[in-house]
PDB file of C-alpha atoms in Angstrom:
ATOM      1  CA  VAL A1032       0.000   0.000   0.000  1.00 40.00           C
ATOM      2  CA  VAL A1033       2.805   2.455   0.900  1.00 36.00           C
ATOM      3  CA  ALA A1034       4.523   1.987  -2.451  1.00 36.00           C
ATOM      4  CA  ARG A1035       1.247   2.354  -4.322  1.00 38.00           C
ATOM      5  CA  VAL A1036       0.407   5.530  -2.409  1.00 38.00           C
ATOM      6  CA  ALA A1037       3.869   7.003  -3.036  1.00 38.00           C
ATOM      7  CA  ALA A1038       3.456   6.413  -6.749  1.00 36.00           C
ATOM      8  CA  THR A1039      -0.004   7.949  -6.993  1.00 35.00           C
ATOM      9  CA  ALA A1040      -0.240  10.526  -4.203  1.00 39.00           C
ATOM     10  CA  CYS A1041      -0.153  13.622  -6.409  1.00 37.00           C
ATOM     11  CA  ILE A1042      -1.838  12.498  -9.631  1.00 32.00           C
ATOM     12  CA  GLY A1043      -5.421  12.471 -10.802  1.00 36.00           C
ATOM     13  CA  ALA A1044      -7.883   9.633 -11.124  1.00 38.00           C
ATOM     14  CA  SER A1045      -7.218   8.967 -14.813  1.00 39.00           C
ATOM     15  CA  ALA A1046      -3.463   8.840 -14.298  1.00 38.00           C
ATOM     16  CA  ALA A1047      -3.905   6.623 -11.269  1.00 43.00           C
ATOM     17  CA  LEU A1048      -6.019   4.215 -13.293  1.00 41.00           C
ATOM     18  CA  ALA A1049      -3.365   4.191 -16.009  1.00 42.00           C
ATOM     19  CA  TRP A1050      -0.707   3.373 -13.442  1.00 38.00           C
ATOM     20  CA  LEU A1051      -2.837   0.593 -11.984  1.00 44.00           C
ATOM     21  CA  ALA A1052      -3.267  -0.863 -15.475  1.00 46.00           C
ATOM     22  CA  LEU A1053       0.507  -0.928 -15.892  1.00 46.00           C
ATOM     23  CA  ARG A1054       0.848  -2.588 -12.507  1.00 51.00           C
ATOM     24  CA  ASP A1055      -1.609  -5.316 -13.404  1.00 53.00           C
ATOM     25  CA  PRO A1056      -1.947  -6.461 -17.017  1.00 51.00           C
ATOM     26  CA  ALA A1057      -5.460  -7.668 -16.262  1.00 56.00           C
ATOM     27  CA  GLU A1058      -8.413  -5.373 -16.889  1.00 55.00           C
ATOM     28  CA  PRO A1059      -8.769  -2.839 -14.025  1.00 58.00           C
ATOM     29  CA  ARG A1060     -11.079  -4.112 -11.311  1.00 67.00           C
ATOM     30  CA  GLU A1061     -13.826  -2.142  -9.589  1.00 67.00           C
ATOM     31  CA  GLU A1062     -11.651  -2.125  -6.470  1.00 63.00           C
ATOM     32  CA  ASP A1063      -8.853  -0.453  -8.443  1.00 70.00           C
ATOM     33  CA  ALA A1064     -11.251   2.203  -9.725  1.00 69.00           C
ATOM     34  CA  ARG A1065     -12.392   2.987  -6.176  1.00 64.00           C
ATOM     35  CA  TYR A1066      -8.777   3.153  -5.044  1.00 64.00           C
ATOM     36  CA  ALA A1067      -7.854   5.528  -7.865  1.00 68.00           C
ATOM     37  CA  ALA A1068     -10.805   7.781  -7.021  1.00 63.00           C
ATOM     38  CA  ALA A1069      -9.724   7.884  -3.379  1.00 62.00           C
ATOM     39  CA  ILE A1070      -6.120   8.686  -4.311  1.00 66.00           C
ATOM     40  CA  ALA A1071      -7.242  11.477  -6.638  1.00 66.00           C
ATOM     41  CA  ARG A1072      -8.639  13.400  -3.656  1.00 69.00           C
ATOM     42  CA  LEU A1073      -5.274  13.583  -1.911  1.00 83.00           C
ATOM     43  CA  PRO A1074      -4.126  17.158  -1.314  1.00 83.00           C
ATOM     44  CA  ASP A1075      -1.021  18.735  -2.749  1.00 87.00           C
ATOM     45  CA  LEU A1076       1.818  18.373  -0.236  1.00 91.00           C
ATOM     46  CA  GLU A1077       2.724  22.067  -0.148  1.00 93.00           C
ATOM     47  CA  ARG A1078      -0.879  23.145   0.389  1.00 94.00           C
ATOM     48  CA  ALA A1079      -1.252  20.498   3.080  1.00 96.00           C
ATOM     49  CA  GLN A1080       1.802  21.879   4.858  1.00 97.00           C
ATOM     50  CA  ALA A1081       0.217  25.336   4.862  1.00 97.00           C
ATOM     51  CA  THR A1082      -2.778  24.111   6.893  1.00 98.00           C
ATOM     52  CA  ARG A1083      -2.839  24.261  10.672  1.00 98.00           C
ATOM     53  CA  VAL A1084      -3.018  21.544  13.306  1.00 99.00           C
ATOM     54  CA  VAL A1085      -6.210  21.875  15.367  1.00 99.00           C
ATOM     55  CA  LEU A1086      -6.025  21.084  19.086  1.00 99.00           C
ATOM     56  CA  VAL A1087      -9.317  19.861  20.586  1.00 99.00           C
ATOM     57  CA  LYS A1088      -9.130  19.918  24.371  1.00 99.00           C
ATOM     58  CA  ARG A1089     -10.752  17.154  26.417  1.00 98.00           C
ATOM     59  CA  PHE A1090     -12.090  15.259  23.439  1.00 99.00           C
ATOM     60  CA  LEU A1091     -12.201  12.266  25.784  1.00 99.00           C
ATOM     61  CA  SER A1092     -13.253  12.774  29.397  1.00 98.00           C
ATOM     62  CA  ASP A1093     -11.778  10.840  32.316  1.00 98.00           C
ATOM     63  CA  ALA A1094     -14.761   8.480  32.138  1.00 98.00           C
ATOM     64  CA  ASP A1095     -14.268   8.036  28.389  1.00 98.00           C
ATOM     65  CA  LEU A1096     -10.580   7.257  28.922  1.00 98.00           C
ATOM     66  CA  ALA A1097     -11.317   4.707  31.638  1.00 98.00           C
ATOM     67  CA  GLU A1098     -13.801   2.953  29.364  1.00 98.00           C
ATOM     68  CA  LEU A1099     -11.351   3.047  26.453  1.00 98.00           C
ATOM     69  CA  ASP A1100      -8.569   1.616  28.629  1.00 97.00           C
ATOM     70  CA  ALA A1101     -10.809  -1.340  29.485  1.00 97.00           C
ATOM     71  CA  ARG A1102     -11.801  -1.912  25.867  1.00 97.00           C
ATOM     72  CA  LEU A1103      -8.203  -1.657  24.684  1.00 97.00           C
ATOM     73  CA  ALA A1104      -7.151  -4.240  27.266  1.00 96.00           C
ATOM     74  CA  ALA A1105      -9.698  -6.641  25.759  1.00 96.00           C
ATOM     75  CA  LEU A1106      -8.774  -5.708  22.187  1.00 95.00           C
ATOM     76  CA  LEU A1107      -5.091  -6.365  22.774  1.00 95.00           C
ATOM     77  CA  ARG A1108      -5.894  -9.984  23.598  1.00 95.00           C
ATOM     78  CA  GLU A1109      -7.087 -10.469  20.019  1.00 94.00           C
ATOM     79  CA  PRO A1110      -4.763 -11.414  17.129  1.00 95.00           C
ATOM     80  CA  LEU A1111      -3.939  -7.945  15.808  1.00 96.00           C
ATOM     81  CA  GLY A1112      -1.250  -6.766  13.435  1.00 95.00           C
ATOM     82  CA  THR A1113       1.773  -5.141  15.091  1.00 94.00           C
ATOM     83  CA  PHE A1114       4.914  -3.374  13.939  1.00 93.00           C
ATOM     84  CA  SER A1115       8.002  -2.502  15.990  1.00 94.00           C
ATOM     85  CA  ARG A1116      10.711  -0.034  15.007  1.00 91.00           C
ATOM     86  CA  ASP A1117      13.733   1.674  16.470  1.00 87.00           C
ATOM     87  CA  ALA A1118      14.255   5.421  16.793  1.00 81.00           C
ATOM     88  CA  ASN A1119      15.248   5.618  13.128  1.00 82.00           C
ATOM     89  CA  GLY A1120      12.158   3.775  11.912  1.00 81.00           C
ATOM     90  CA  VAL A1121      14.033   0.549  11.178  1.00 87.00           C
ATOM     91  CA  PRO A1122      11.820  -2.537  11.749  1.00 86.00           C
ATOM     92  CA  GLN A1123      12.774  -4.694  14.735  1.00 88.00           C
ATOM     93  CA  LEU A1124      11.624  -8.134  15.827  1.00 82.00           C
ATOM     94  CA  CYS A1125      11.566  -7.302  19.534  1.00 80.00           C
ATOM     95  CA  GLY A1126      12.816  -4.860  22.131  1.00 82.00           C
ATOM     96  CA  ALA A1127      12.093  -1.796  19.990  1.00 93.00           C
ATOM     97  CA  PRO A1128      11.094   1.474  21.676  1.00 96.00           C
ATOM     98  CA  TRP A1129       8.160   2.146  19.324  1.00 95.00           C
ATOM     99  CA  GLU A1130       5.395  -0.411  18.868  1.00 96.00           C
ATOM    100  CA  THR A1131       2.319   0.082  16.711  1.00 96.00           C
ATOM    101  CA  THR A1132      -0.741  -2.145  17.077  1.00 97.00           C
ATOM    102  CA  TYR A1133      -3.269  -2.038  14.231  1.00 98.00           C
ATOM    103  CA  LEU A1134      -6.574  -2.019  16.084  1.00 98.00           C
ATOM    104  CA  HIS A1135      -8.625  -2.096  12.874  1.00 96.00           C
ATOM    105  CA  THR A1136      -7.374  -5.639  12.113  1.00 96.00           C
ATOM    106  CA  ASN A1137     -10.373  -7.782  11.093  1.00 95.00           C
ATOM    107  CA  GLY A1138     -12.680  -4.910  12.066  1.00 95.00           C
ATOM    108  CA  ALA A1139     -11.836  -5.300  15.760  1.00 96.00           C
ATOM    109  CA  PHE A1140     -11.940  -1.591  16.664  1.00 97.00           C
ATOM    110  CA  ALA A1141     -15.268  -0.970  14.915  1.00 95.00           C
ATOM    111  CA  ARG A1142     -16.827  -3.875  16.829  1.00 95.00           C
ATOM    112  CA  ALA A1143     -15.324  -3.003  20.211  1.00 96.00           C
ATOM    113  CA  CYS A1144     -15.703   0.789  20.077  1.00 97.00           C
ATOM    114  CA  PRO A1145     -18.581   1.714  17.733  1.00 97.00           C
ATOM    115  CA  ASP A1146     -19.476   4.881  19.657  1.00 97.00           C
ATOM    116  CA  LEU A1147     -15.893   6.145  19.692  1.00 98.00           C
ATOM    117  CA  ARG A1148     -15.538   5.318  16.013  1.00 97.00           C
ATOM    118  CA  HIS A1149     -18.568   7.519  15.307  1.00 97.00           C
ATOM    119  CA  ARG A1150     -17.246  10.331  17.510  1.00 98.00           C
ATOM    120  CA  LEU A1151     -13.843  10.277  15.809  1.00 98.00           C
ATOM    121  CA  LEU A1152     -15.406  10.487  12.363  1.00 97.00           C
ATOM    122  CA  ALA A1153     -17.725  13.291  13.487  1.00 97.00           C
ATOM    123  CA  LEU A1154     -14.748  15.194  14.906  1.00 98.00           C
ATOM    124  CA  ALA A1155     -12.722  14.795  11.721  1.00 98.00           C
ATOM    125  CA  GLU A1156     -15.651  15.934   9.568  1.00 96.00           C
ATOM    126  CA  ARG A1157     -16.393  18.892  11.844  1.00 97.00           C
ATOM    127  CA  VAL A1158     -12.804  20.179  11.797  1.00 98.00           C
ATOM    128  CA  ASP A1159     -12.508  19.487   8.059  1.00 97.00           C
ATOM    129  CA  ALA A1160     -15.562  21.675   7.434  1.00 96.00           C
ATOM    130  CA  ALA A1161     -14.564  24.406   9.896  1.00 97.00           C
ATOM    131  CA  GLU A1162     -11.063  24.706   8.437  1.00 97.00           C
ATOM    132  CA  GLY A1163     -12.320  24.672   4.841  1.00 96.00           C
ATOM    133  CA  TRP A1164     -10.188  21.690   3.867  1.00 95.00           C
ATOM    134  CA  GLY A1165     -13.020  20.029   1.938  1.00 93.00           C
ATOM    135  CA  LEU A1166     -11.393  16.615   2.238  1.00 94.00           C
ATOM    136  CA  LEU A1167     -14.094  14.485   3.849  1.00 92.00           C
ATOM    137  CA  GLY A1168     -17.279  16.247   2.744  1.00 79.00           C
ATOM    138  CA  GLY A1169     -19.213  15.135  -0.292  1.00 51.00           C
ATOM    139  CA  ASP A1170     -18.787  18.454  -2.127  1.00 44.00           C
ATOM    140  CA  SER A1171     -15.694  20.619  -1.941  1.00 38.00           C
ATOM    141  CA  VAL A1172     -16.178  24.237  -2.968  1.00 31.00           C
ATOM    142  CA  GLY A1173     -14.230  27.463  -3.041  1.00 33.00           C
ATOM    143  CA  SER A1174     -10.802  27.280  -1.438  1.00 42.00           C
ATOM    144  CA  ALA A1175     -11.389  23.655  -0.502  1.00 42.00           C
ATOM    145  CA  GLU A1176     -11.194  22.693  -4.166  1.00 48.00           C
ATOM    146  CA  LYS A1177      -7.594  23.894  -4.174  1.00 47.00           C
ATOM    147  CA  LEU A1178      -6.751  21.529  -1.340  1.00 65.00           C
ATOM    148  CA  ALA A1179      -8.853  18.555  -2.424  1.00 56.00           C
ATOM    149  CA  PRO A1180      -9.365  18.216  -6.194  1.00 51.00           C
ATOM    150  CA  ARG A1181     -12.848  17.151  -7.208  1.00 44.00           C
ATOM    151  CA  ALA A1182     -12.880  13.462  -8.136  1.00 42.00           C
ATOM    152  CA  GLY A1183     -15.291  10.711  -9.012  1.00 41.00           C
ATOM    153  CA  ALA A1184     -17.527   9.201  -6.381  1.00 43.00           C
ATOM    154  CA  CYS A1185     -15.593   6.958  -4.037  1.00 49.00           C
ATOM    155  CA  GLY A1186     -17.896   6.642  -1.052  1.00 60.00           C
ATOM    156  CA  GLY A1187     -18.024   8.522   2.244  1.00 82.00           C
ATOM    157  CA  ALA A1188     -15.194   8.953   4.707  1.00 90.00           C
ATOM    158  CA  GLN A1189     -13.991   5.677   6.192  1.00 92.00           C
ATOM    159  CA  LEU A1190     -11.407   4.512   8.689  1.00 93.00           C
ATOM    160  CA  ARG A1191      -8.213   3.735   6.823  1.00 95.00           C
ATOM    161  CA  THR A1192      -6.230   2.787   9.901  1.00 97.00           C
ATOM    162  CA  VAL A1193      -6.654   2.800  13.688  1.00 98.00           C
ATOM    163  CA  GLU A1194      -3.357   2.457  15.499  1.00 98.00           C
ATOM    164  CA  LEU A1195      -2.233   2.317  19.120  1.00 98.00           C
ATOM    165  CA  HIS A1196       1.294   3.725  19.394  1.00 98.00           C
ATOM    166  CA  ARG A1197       3.256   2.756  22.514  1.00 98.00           C
ATOM    167  CA  VAL A1198       6.567   4.596  22.739  1.00 98.00           C
ATOM    168  CA  LEU A1199       9.325   3.921  25.274  1.00 97.00           C
ATOM    169  CA  PRO A1200      12.438   6.014  26.015  1.00 97.00           C
ATOM    170  CA  GLY A1201      14.470   6.458  22.849  1.00 95.00           C
ATOM    171  CA  GLY A1202      11.453   6.028  20.614  1.00 96.00           C
ATOM    172  CA  ALA A1203      10.764   8.831  18.159  1.00 95.00           C
ATOM    173  CA  LEU A1204       9.264   9.608  14.794  1.00 94.00           C
ATOM    174  CA  ALA A1205      12.497  11.165  13.639  1.00 93.00           C
ATOM    175  CA  ASP A1206      11.783  11.752   9.942  1.00 93.00           C
ATOM    176  CA  ARG A1207      10.834  15.424   9.706  1.00 95.00           C
ATOM    177  CA  ARG A1208       9.439  14.862   6.218  1.00 95.00           C
ATOM    178  CA  HIS A1209       7.024  12.143   7.375  1.00 95.00           C
ATOM    179  CA  PHE A1210       3.361  12.437   6.400  1.00 96.00           C
ATOM    180  CA  ASP A1211       0.464   9.979   6.462  1.00 96.00           C
ATOM    181  CA  GLY A1212       0.579   9.156   2.776  1.00 93.00           C
ATOM    182  CA  GLY A1213      -2.704   8.129   1.212  1.00 92.00           C
ATOM    183  CA  SER A1214      -4.940   9.408   4.018  1.00 95.00           C
ATOM    184  CA  LEU A1215      -6.936  12.646   4.145  1.00 96.00           C
ATOM    185  CA  VAL A1216      -7.428  13.629   7.777  1.00 98.00           C
ATOM    186  CA  THR A1217      -5.586  12.256  10.819  1.00 99.00           C
ATOM    187  CA  VAL A1218      -6.750  12.395  14.448  1.00 99.00           C
ATOM    188  CA  ASP A1219      -4.256  11.778  17.272  1.00 99.00           C
ATOM    189  CA  VAL A1220      -5.695  11.240  20.766  1.00 99.00           C
ATOM    190  CA  LEU A1221      -3.203  11.282  23.641  1.00 99.00           C
ATOM    191  CA  LEU A1222      -3.822   8.483  26.149  1.00 98.00           C
ATOM    192  CA  SER A1223      -0.920   9.230  28.523  1.00 98.00           C
ATOM    193  CA  ARG A1224      -0.147  12.218  30.738  1.00 97.00           C
ATOM    194  CA  PRO A1225       2.806  14.309  29.495  1.00 96.00           C
ATOM    195  CA  ALA A1226       5.302  16.537  31.346  1.00 91.00           C
ATOM    196  CA  GLY A1227       6.747  13.677  33.367  1.00 90.00           C
ATOM    197  CA  ALA A1228       3.487  12.311  34.790  1.00 94.00           C
ATOM    198  CA  ASP A1229       3.405   9.255  32.492  1.00 97.00           C
ATOM    199  CA  PHE A1230       6.141  10.239  30.044  1.00 98.00           C
ATOM    200  CA  ALA A1231       8.585  13.009  29.156  1.00 98.00           C
ATOM    201  CA  GLY A1232       9.651  14.211  25.731  1.00 97.00           C
ATOM    202  CA  GLY A1233       7.601  12.917  22.820  1.00 97.00           C
ATOM    203  CA  GLU A1234       6.451  16.324  21.576  1.00 98.00           C
ATOM    204  CA  PHE A1235       4.367  16.506  18.399  1.00 99.00           C
ATOM    205  CA  CYS A1236       6.024  18.904  15.947  1.00 99.00           C
ATOM    206  CA  THR A1237       5.393  20.183  12.428  1.00 99.00           C
ATOM    207  CA  PRO A1238       7.805  21.828   9.978  1.00 98.00           C
ATOM    208  CA  GLU A1239       6.040  24.898   8.591  1.00 98.00           C
ATOM    209  CA  LEU A1240       6.251  26.467   5.134  1.00 95.00           C
ATOM    210  CA  ASP A1241       8.058  29.538   6.483  1.00 95.00           C
ATOM    211  CA  GLY A1242      10.920  27.368   7.722  1.00 96.00           C
ATOM    212  CA  THR A1243       9.908  27.430  11.388  1.00 97.00           C
ATOM    213  CA  MET A1244       9.298  24.353  13.521  1.00 97.00           C
ATOM    214  CA  ALA A1245       6.014  24.332  15.450  1.00 98.00           C
ATOM    215  CA  VAL A1246       5.956  22.438  18.745  1.00 98.00           C
ATOM    216  CA  HIS A1247       2.334  21.731  19.614  1.00 98.00           C
ATOM    217  CA  ALA A1248       2.363  22.341  23.345  1.00 94.00           C
ATOM    218  CA  GLY A1249      -0.698  21.802  25.486  1.00 96.00           C
ATOM    219  CA  PHE A1250      -1.430  18.361  24.008  1.00 98.00           C
ATOM    220  CA  GLU A1251      -2.589  16.471  27.107  1.00 98.00           C
ATOM    221  CA  ARG A1252      -4.290  13.198  28.026  1.00 98.00           C
ATOM    222  CA  GLY A1253      -7.731  13.057  26.418  1.00 99.00           C
ATOM    223  CA  ASP A1254      -6.958  15.836  23.922  1.00 99.00           C
ATOM    224  CA  ALA A1255      -7.092  15.360  20.158  1.00 99.00           C
ATOM    225  CA  LEU A1256      -4.944  16.820  17.402  1.00 99.00           C
ATOM    226  CA  VAL A1257      -6.685  16.978  14.018  1.00 99.00           C
ATOM    227  CA  PHE A1258      -4.674  17.719  10.893  1.00 99.00           C
ATOM    228  CA  VAL A1259      -4.440  17.172   7.165  1.00 98.00           C
ATOM    229  CA  SER A1260      -2.726  13.800   6.799  1.00 97.00           C
ATOM    230  CA  HIS A1261      -0.283  15.062   4.165  1.00 97.00           C
ATOM    231  CA  LYS A1262       1.060  17.781   6.466  1.00 98.00           C
ATOM    232  CA  PRO A1263       4.623  16.769   7.489  1.00 98.00           C
ATOM    233  CA  HIS A1264       4.986  15.969  11.181  1.00 98.00           C
ATOM    234  CA  PHE A1265       7.324  14.221  13.577  1.00 97.00           C
ATOM    235  CA  VAL A1266       7.588  13.274  17.263  1.00 97.00           C
ATOM    236  CA  SER A1267      10.636  14.120  19.367  1.00 97.00           C
ATOM    237  CA  PRO A1268      12.288  11.300  21.367  1.00 96.00           C
ATOM    238  CA  VAL A1269      10.540  10.071  24.487  1.00 97.00           C
ATOM    239  CA  THR A1270      13.022  10.499  27.332  1.00 97.00           C
ATOM    240  CA  ALA A1271      11.143   8.781  30.173  1.00 98.00           C
ATOM    241  CA  GLY A1272       8.032   6.722  30.796  1.00 98.00           C
ATOM    242  CA  VAL A1273       5.601   5.447  28.168  1.00 98.00           C
ATOM    243  CA  ARG A1274       3.750   7.613  25.637  1.00 98.00           C
ATOM    244  CA  GLN A1275       0.539   6.072  24.268  1.00 98.00           C
ATOM    245  CA  VAL A1276      -1.426   7.638  21.435  1.00 99.00           C
ATOM    246  CA  LEU A1277      -4.457   6.532  19.447  1.00 99.00           C
ATOM    247  CA  VAL A1278      -3.849   7.447  15.797  1.00 99.00           C
ATOM    248  CA  VAL A1279      -6.815   7.343  13.419  1.00 98.00           C
ATOM    249  CA  GLU A1280      -6.582   8.120   9.710  1.00 98.00           C
ATOM    250  CA  PHE A1281      -9.551   8.727   7.425  1.00 97.00           C
ATOM    251  CA  TRP A1282      -9.875   8.562   3.652  1.00 92.00           C
ATOM    252  CA  ARG A1283     -12.678   8.266   1.106  1.00 87.00           C
ATOM    253  CA  GLY A1284     -11.910   4.700   0.150  1.00 82.00           C
ATOM    254  CA  GLU A1285     -13.098   1.439   1.669  1.00 83.00           C
ATOM    255  CA  GLY A1286     -12.825   0.832   5.394  1.00 87.00           C
ATOM    256  CA  ARG A1287      -9.707  -1.270   5.923  1.00 85.00           C
ATOM    257  CA  VAL A1288      -9.464  -4.418   8.045  1.00 87.00           C
ATOM    258  CA  CYS A1289      -5.988  -5.606   7.018  1.00 89.00           C
ATOM    259  CA  PRO A1290      -3.373  -6.091   9.798  1.00 85.00           C
ATOM    260  CA  HIS A1291      -1.197  -3.134   8.792  1.00 79.00           C
TER     261      HIS A1291
END
């Protein structure tokens, strides 16, 4: 998926279909057409970088967090996809400081947390509309068209991935050019207390178009950060404790249930 997204992230639906035809000599399938339509909505990287990260305070209350902790404990007993990496993003078999668990594996998150799934989608759509991104709505108009090109019908917004990130000391998302390729809107919900309570370090940062580096302070347990997925971002090294974040990415393709 990553390679396919990298090859098609900034091209239109017709070009994406042409590329898919080259990839597979067989006649393009309906699934490929839906994928190409979803890819065609991806925003230009420079315009995505110009957008802001929206901090939503107390998206999850203490009661919400307690309930989510219990549901995650049950979810993590299921056979879910996982990925471990070192501070440089190199995959590791074990002992790595950054572990990602793919909660959407086999539809597990949607079954276990249907209300939260709905709330996350509603939040993403609300911020998308308020900021004028036009990425998740059915019709993009005005300035939104510049960010999200109009494309063929590809269904409503769906969960592309739901990930639990558990980061130990030394873990970091070090690549300052990183973006969530192929997705439209990303929501990060912090599940741990920062500033030394549960962890230290691990600050969410974004390189801005003017050359500055924005450190998004004030991101606390229960808060959500909502941003255009193609906006570059990184996370500074965790220096103590354990940083846990729920990362949810939306797109206008099919809801994914694969273990990655």
